[in-house]
Coordinates of C-alpha atoms and ligand atoms in Angstrom, one line a residue:
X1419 CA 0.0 0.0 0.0
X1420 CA 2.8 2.1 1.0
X1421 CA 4.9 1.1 -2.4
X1422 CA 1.7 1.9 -4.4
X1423 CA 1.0 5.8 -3.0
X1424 CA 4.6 6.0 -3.3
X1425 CA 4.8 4.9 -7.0
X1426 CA 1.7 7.2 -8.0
X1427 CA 2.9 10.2 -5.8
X1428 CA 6.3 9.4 -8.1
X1429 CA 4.4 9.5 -11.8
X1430 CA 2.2 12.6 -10.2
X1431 CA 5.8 14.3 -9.8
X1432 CA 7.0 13.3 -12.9
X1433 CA 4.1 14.2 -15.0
X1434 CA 4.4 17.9 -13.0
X1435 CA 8.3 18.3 -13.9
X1436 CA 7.7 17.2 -17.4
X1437 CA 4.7 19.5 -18.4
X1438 CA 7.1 22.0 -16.4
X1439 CA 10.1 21.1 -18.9
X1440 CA 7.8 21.7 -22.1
X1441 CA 5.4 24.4 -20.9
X1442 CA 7.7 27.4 -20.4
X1443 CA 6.9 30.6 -22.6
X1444 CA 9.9 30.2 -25.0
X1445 CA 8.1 27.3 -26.3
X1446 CA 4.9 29.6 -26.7
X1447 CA 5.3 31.0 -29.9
X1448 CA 6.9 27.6 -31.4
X1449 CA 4.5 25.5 -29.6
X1450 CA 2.2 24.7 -32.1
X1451 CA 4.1 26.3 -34.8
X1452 CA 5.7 23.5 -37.0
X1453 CA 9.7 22.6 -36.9
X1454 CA 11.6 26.2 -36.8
X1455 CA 14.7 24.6 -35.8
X1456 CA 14.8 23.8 -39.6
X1457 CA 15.1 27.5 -40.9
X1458 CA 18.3 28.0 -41.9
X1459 CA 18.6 30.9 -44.3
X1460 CA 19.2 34.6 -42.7
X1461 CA 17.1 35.6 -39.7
X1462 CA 15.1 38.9 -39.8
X1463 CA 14.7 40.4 -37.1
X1464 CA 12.5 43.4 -36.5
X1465 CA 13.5 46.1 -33.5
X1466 CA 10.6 48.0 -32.1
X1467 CA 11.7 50.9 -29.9
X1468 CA 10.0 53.3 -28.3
X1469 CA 12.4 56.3 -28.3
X1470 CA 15.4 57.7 -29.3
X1471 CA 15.1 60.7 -26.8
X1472 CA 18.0 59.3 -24.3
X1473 CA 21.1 59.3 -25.4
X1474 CA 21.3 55.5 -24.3
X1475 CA 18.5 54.5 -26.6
X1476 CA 20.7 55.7 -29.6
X1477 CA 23.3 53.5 -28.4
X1478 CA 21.1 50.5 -27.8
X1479 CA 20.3 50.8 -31.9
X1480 CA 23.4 51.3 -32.8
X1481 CA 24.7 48.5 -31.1
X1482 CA 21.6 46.0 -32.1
X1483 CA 22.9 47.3 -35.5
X1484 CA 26.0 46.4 -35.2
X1485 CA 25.3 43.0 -33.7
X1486 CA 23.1 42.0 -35.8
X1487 CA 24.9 42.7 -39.2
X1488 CA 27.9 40.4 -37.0
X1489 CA 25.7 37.3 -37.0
X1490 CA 24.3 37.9 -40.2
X1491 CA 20.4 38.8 -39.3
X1492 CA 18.5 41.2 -41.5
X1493 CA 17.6 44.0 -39.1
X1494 CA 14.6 46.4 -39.3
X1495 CA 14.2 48.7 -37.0
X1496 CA 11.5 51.4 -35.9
X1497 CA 11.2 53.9 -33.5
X1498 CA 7.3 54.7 -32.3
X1499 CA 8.4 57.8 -30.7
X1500 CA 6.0 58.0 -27.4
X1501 CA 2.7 56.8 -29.7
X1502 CA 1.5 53.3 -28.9
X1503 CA -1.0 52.9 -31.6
X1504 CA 2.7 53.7 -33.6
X1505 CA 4.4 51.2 -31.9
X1506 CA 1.3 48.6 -32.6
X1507 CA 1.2 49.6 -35.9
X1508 CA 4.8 49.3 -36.6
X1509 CA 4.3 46.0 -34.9
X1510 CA 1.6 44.8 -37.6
X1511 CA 3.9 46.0 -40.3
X1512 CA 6.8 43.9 -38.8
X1513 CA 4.6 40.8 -38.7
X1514 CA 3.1 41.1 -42.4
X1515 CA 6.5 41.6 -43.8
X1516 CA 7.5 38.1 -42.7
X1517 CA 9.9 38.8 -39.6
X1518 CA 11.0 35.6 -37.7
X1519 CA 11.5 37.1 -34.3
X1520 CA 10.8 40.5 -32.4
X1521 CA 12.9 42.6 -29.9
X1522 CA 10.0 45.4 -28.3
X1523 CA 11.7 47.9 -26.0
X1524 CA 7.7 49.1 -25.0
X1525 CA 6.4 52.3 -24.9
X1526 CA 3.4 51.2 -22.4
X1527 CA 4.2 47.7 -20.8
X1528 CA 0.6 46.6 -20.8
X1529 CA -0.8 47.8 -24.3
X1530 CA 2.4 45.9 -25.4
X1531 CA 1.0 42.7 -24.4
X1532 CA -1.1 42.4 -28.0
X1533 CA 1.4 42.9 -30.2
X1534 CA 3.1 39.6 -28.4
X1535 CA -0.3 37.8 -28.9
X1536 CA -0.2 39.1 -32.3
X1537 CA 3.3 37.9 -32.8
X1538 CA 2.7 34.5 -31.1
X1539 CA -0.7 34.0 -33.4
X1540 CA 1.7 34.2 -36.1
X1541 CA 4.8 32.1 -34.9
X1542 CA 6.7 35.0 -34.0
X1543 CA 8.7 34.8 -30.9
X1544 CA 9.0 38.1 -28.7
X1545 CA 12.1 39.5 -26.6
X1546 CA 10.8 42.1 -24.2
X1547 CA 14.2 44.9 -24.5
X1548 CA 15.1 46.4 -21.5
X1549 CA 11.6 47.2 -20.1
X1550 CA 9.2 44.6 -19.5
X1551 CA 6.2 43.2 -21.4
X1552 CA 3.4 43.1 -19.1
X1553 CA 0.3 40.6 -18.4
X1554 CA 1.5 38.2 -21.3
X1555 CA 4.1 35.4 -22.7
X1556 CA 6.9 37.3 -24.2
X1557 CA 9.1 34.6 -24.6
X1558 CA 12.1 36.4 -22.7
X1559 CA 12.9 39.4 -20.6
X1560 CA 16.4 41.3 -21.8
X1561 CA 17.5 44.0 -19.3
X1562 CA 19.4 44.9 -16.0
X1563 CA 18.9 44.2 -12.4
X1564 CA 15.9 47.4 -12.5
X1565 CA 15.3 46.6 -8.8
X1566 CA 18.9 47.0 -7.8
X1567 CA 19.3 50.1 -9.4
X1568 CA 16.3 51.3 -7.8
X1569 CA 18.2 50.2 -4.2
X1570 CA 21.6 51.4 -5.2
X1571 CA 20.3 54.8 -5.7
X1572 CA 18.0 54.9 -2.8
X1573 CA 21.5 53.3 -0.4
X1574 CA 23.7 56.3 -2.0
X1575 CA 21.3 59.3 -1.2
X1576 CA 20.7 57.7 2.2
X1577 CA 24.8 57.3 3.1
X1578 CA 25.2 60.5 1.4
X1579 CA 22.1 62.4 3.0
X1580 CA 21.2 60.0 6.2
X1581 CA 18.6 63.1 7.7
X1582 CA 16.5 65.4 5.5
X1583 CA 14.2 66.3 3.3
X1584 CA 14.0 63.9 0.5
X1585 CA 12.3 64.4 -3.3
X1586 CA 11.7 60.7 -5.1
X1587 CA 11.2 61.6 -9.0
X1588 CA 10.0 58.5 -10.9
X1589 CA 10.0 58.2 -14.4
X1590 CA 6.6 57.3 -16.9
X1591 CA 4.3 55.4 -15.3
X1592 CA 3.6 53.4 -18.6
X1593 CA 7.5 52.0 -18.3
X1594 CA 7.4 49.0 -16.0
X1595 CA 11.1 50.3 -15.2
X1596 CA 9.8 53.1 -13.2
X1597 CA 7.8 50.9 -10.9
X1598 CA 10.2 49.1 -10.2
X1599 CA 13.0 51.6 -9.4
X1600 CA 10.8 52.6 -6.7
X1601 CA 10.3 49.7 -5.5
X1602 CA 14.0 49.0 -5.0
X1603 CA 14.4 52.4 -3.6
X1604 CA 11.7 52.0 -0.7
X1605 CA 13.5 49.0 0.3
X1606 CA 16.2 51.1 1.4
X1607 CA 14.0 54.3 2.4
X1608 CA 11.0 53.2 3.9
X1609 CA 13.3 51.9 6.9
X1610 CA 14.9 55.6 7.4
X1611 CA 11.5 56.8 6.6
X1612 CA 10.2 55.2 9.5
X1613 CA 12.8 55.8 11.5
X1614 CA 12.2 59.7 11.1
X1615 CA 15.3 60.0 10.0
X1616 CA 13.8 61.4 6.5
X1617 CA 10.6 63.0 4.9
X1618 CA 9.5 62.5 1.5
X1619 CA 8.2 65.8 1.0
X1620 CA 7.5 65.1 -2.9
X1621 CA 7.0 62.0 -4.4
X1622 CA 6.0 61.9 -7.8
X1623 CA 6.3 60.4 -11.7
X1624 CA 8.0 62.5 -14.3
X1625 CA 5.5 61.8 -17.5
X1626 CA 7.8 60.1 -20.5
X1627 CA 10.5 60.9 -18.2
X1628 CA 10.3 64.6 -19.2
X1629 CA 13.5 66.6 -17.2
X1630 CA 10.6 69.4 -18.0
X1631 CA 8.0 67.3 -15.5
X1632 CA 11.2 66.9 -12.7
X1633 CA 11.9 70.7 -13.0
X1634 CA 8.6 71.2 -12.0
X1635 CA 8.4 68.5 -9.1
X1636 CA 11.8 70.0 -7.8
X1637 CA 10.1 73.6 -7.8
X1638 CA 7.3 72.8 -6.2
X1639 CA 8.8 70.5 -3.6
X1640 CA 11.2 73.7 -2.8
X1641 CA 8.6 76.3 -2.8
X1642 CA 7.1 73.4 -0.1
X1643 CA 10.1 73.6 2.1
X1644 CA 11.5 76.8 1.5
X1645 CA 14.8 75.2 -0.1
X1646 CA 15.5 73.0 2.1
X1647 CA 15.9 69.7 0.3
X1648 CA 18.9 67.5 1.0
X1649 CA 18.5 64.8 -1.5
X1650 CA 16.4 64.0 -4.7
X1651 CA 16.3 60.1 -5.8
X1652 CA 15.7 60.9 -9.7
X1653 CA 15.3 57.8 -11.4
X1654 CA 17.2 58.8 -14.5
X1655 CA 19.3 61.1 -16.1
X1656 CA 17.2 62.9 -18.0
X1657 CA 15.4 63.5 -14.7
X1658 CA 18.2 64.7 -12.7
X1659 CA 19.0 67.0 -14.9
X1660 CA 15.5 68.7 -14.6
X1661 CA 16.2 68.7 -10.5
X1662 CA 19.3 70.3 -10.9
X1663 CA 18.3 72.8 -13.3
X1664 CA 15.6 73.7 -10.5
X1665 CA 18.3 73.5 -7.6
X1666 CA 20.1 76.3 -9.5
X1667 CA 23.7 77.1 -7.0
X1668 CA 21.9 74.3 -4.6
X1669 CA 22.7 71.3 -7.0
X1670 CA 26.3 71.1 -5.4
X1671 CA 24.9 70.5 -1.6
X1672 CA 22.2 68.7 -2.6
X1673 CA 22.7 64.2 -3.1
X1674 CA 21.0 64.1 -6.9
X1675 CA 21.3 60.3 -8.3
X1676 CA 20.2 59.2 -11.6
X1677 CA 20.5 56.3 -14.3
X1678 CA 22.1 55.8 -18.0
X1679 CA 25.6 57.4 -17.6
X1680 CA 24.4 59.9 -20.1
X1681 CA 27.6 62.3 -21.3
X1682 CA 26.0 65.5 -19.9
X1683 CA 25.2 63.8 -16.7
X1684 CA 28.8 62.3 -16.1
X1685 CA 29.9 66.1 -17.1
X1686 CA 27.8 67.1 -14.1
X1687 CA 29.1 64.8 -11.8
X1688 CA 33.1 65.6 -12.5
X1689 CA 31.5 69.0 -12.0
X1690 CA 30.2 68.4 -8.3
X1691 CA 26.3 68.9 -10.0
X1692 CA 25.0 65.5 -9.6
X1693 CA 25.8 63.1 -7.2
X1694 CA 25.8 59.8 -8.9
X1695 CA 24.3 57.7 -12.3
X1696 CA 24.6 53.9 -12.8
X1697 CA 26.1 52.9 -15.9
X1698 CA 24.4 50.3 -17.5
X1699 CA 26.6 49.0 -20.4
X1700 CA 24.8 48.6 -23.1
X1701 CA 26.5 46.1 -26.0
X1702 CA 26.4 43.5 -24.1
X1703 CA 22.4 43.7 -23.7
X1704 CA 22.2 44.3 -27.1
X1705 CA 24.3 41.7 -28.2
X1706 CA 22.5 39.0 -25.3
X1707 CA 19.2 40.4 -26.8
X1708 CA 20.5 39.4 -30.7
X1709 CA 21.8 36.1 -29.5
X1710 CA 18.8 35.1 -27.9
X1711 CA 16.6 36.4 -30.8
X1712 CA 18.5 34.4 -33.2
X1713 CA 17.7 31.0 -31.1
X1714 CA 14.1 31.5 -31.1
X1715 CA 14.0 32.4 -34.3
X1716 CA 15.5 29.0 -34.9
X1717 CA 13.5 27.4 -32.4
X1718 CA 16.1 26.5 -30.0
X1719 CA 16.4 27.3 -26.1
X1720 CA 17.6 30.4 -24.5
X1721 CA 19.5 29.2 -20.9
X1722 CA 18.4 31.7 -18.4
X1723 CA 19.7 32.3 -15.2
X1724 CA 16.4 34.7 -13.7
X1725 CA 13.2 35.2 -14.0
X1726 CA 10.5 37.9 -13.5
X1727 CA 7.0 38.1 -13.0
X1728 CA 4.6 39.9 -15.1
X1729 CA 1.5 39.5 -14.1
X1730 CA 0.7 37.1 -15.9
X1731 CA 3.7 34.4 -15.9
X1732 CA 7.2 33.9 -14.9
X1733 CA 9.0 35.1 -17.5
X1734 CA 12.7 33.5 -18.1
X1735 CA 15.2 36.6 -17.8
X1736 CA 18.6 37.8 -18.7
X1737 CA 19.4 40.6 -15.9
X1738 CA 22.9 42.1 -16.4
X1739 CA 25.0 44.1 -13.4
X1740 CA 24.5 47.8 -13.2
X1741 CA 27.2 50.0 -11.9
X1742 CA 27.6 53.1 -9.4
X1743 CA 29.2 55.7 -10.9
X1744 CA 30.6 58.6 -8.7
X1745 CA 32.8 61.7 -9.2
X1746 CA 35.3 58.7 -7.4
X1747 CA 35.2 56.2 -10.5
X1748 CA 34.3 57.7 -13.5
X1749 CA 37.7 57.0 -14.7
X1750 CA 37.7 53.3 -14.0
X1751 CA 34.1 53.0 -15.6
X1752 CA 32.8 54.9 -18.2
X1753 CA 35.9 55.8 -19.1
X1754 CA 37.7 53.3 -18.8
X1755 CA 35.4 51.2 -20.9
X1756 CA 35.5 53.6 -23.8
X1757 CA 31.9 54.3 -23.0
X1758 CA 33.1 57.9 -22.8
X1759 CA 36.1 60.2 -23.6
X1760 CA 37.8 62.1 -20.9
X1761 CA 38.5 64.9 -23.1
X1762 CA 34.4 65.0 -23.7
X1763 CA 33.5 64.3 -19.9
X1764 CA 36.2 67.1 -17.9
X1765 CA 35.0 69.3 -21.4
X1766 CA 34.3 72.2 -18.6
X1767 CA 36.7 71.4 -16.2
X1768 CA 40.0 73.4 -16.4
X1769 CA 42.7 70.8 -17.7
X1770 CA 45.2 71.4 -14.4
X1771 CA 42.3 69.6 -12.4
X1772 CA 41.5 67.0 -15.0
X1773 CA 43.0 63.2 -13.1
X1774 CA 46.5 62.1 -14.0
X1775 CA 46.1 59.0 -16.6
X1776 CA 47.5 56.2 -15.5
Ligands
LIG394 C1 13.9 53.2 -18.9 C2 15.3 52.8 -19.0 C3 16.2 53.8 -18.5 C4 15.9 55.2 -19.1 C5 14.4 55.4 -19.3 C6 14.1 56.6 -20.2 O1 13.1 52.2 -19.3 O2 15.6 51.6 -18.3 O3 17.5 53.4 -18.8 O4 16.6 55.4 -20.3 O5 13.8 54.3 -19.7 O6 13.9 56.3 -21.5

């Protein structure tokens, strides 16, 4: 009797890891889509972005494009500039012109979700770039560790500024990125929050992570206060440079973080203006985000270390290691990595205090 509930709770295990081993989303769009494994003539791939307003967005096309001519895909790429129906549309496009696999950097997370049921209705596999495909079956998740960001700027402002008045500036809504940046910075500031040790006297999104929409929350928030601010956890760059316009002379005592590594933003921080970005190296997300294209296109596996939920399933990841980047090691990071030139980032600094090269 024993043997026998042993041997069935045995198969009922079995049967569960199987189905597990077949059902993941990667074998979504192939599932029931013939033998792709057998196409063997160029891949075309088709790039949707949403923006080329950061400087890093021009770099992430630029270095899809260059990856992809490496491997030998046919690349097509479109940028929907903020619209959604655009980005749907260019979607449709994509799909009637024949392209075997999708890379969508989303303008809205959750409208994105139909153009992966499109894709998948057609055989198209989907990786979701850098920002997250919401409430569907993307068939893998390219981007950095968004949560750690979120903490590693939330831990700098608070060992920088442990006591004060603090401004949190998100970035869109719409970009599953933003929400999760805060999320990672709470974990380090609700503590101190509760604590006492600091007040959120502003807490807002910037829409389409507009520097115009963080000028304005920094205004207000020091109209609020009567200047007294000590730190303001902007999301991104393109943020923090809206907070520091608004701090005017007070950037320099104020802790400002922000996100990308963006040229004018490093220029700030050799120039004591903001406090910190995180460099995100882009080619080798673009080049993980080709790679794994290529597979599915194929119809072989992706090996995935993480994965992240989107409310809807547990979607296999890629998550690659951000970096702090301070007035402390822009030299050993950005620059360093060719990512910028010293001669571009200490521009406005007079040349006597530019660091020795080693
Ligand atoms: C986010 C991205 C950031 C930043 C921002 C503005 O999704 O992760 O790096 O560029 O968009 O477009």
């Amino acid at each position: 009797m024993r043997n026998a509930k042993a041997l069935a709770f045995s198969l009922v295990a079995l049967a569960f890891l199987f189905a597990g081993c077949v059902s993941g989303p990667q074998q979504q769009a192939t599932g029931n889509c013939g033998d792709k494994s057998k196409k063997t003539g160029p891949v075309k791939i088709g790039f949707l972005m949403d923006t080329l307003k950061e400087e890093r967005w021009q770099r992430d096309k630029e270095a899809v494009e260059q990856h992809s001519k490496e491997v030998g895909a046919n690349l097509d790429v479109q940028v929907a500039n903020g619209s959604d129906d655009v980005q749907i549309k260019q979607a449709d496009n994509m799909l009637t012109q024949g392209v075997d696999v999708l890379i969508v950097a989303p303008h809205n997370g959750v409208v994105a979700a139909q153009i992966v049921e499109s894709a998948h209705k057609q055989c198209v596999p989907v990786v979701s770039y850098d920002r997250l495909i919401m409430r569907s079956e993307p068939d893998l998740y390219v981007s950095h560790q968004v949560e750690r960001i979120g903490e590693m700027q939330g831990q700098y402002a608070l060992d920088h500024a442990p006591k004060g008045n603090y401004i949190l500036i998100g970035g869109s809504k719409t970009d599953n990125n933003a929400l999760i940046l805060r999320k990672g910075q709470m974990n380090v500031l609700q503590p101190a929050v509760d604590r006492g040790d600091i007040k959120v006297v502003s807490d807002q999104y910037a829409k389409e992570w507009l520097a115009s929409e963080a000028l304005r929350i920094t205004e207000d928030a020091m109209t609020k206060t009567n200047n007294n601010i000590q730190a303001v956890v902007a999301s991104n760059d393109g943020t923090a440079g809206g907070a520091i316009q608004a701090l005017g002379p007070l950037a320099s005592k104020v802790i400002v973080t922000g996100q990308d590594a963006a040229l004018d933003a490093v220029q700030r921080i050799v120039e004591g203006r903001q406090s910190m970005t995180i460099y995100k190296p882009i080619k080798p997300l673009a080049n993980a985000a080709v790679d794994a294209a290529m597979k599915l296109a194929r119809g072989q596996k992706v090996e995935t270390a993480d994965k992240i939920n989107n409310e809807k399933i547990d979607v296999p990841a890629i998550l690659l290691q951000p970096m702090i980047v301070d007035k402390n090691n822009v030299m050993d990071t950005v620059i360093k990595d060719g990512y910028h030139k010293m001669e571009d980032v200490y521009k406005n600094v007079p040349k006597d205090q530019w660091p020795k090269q080693q």
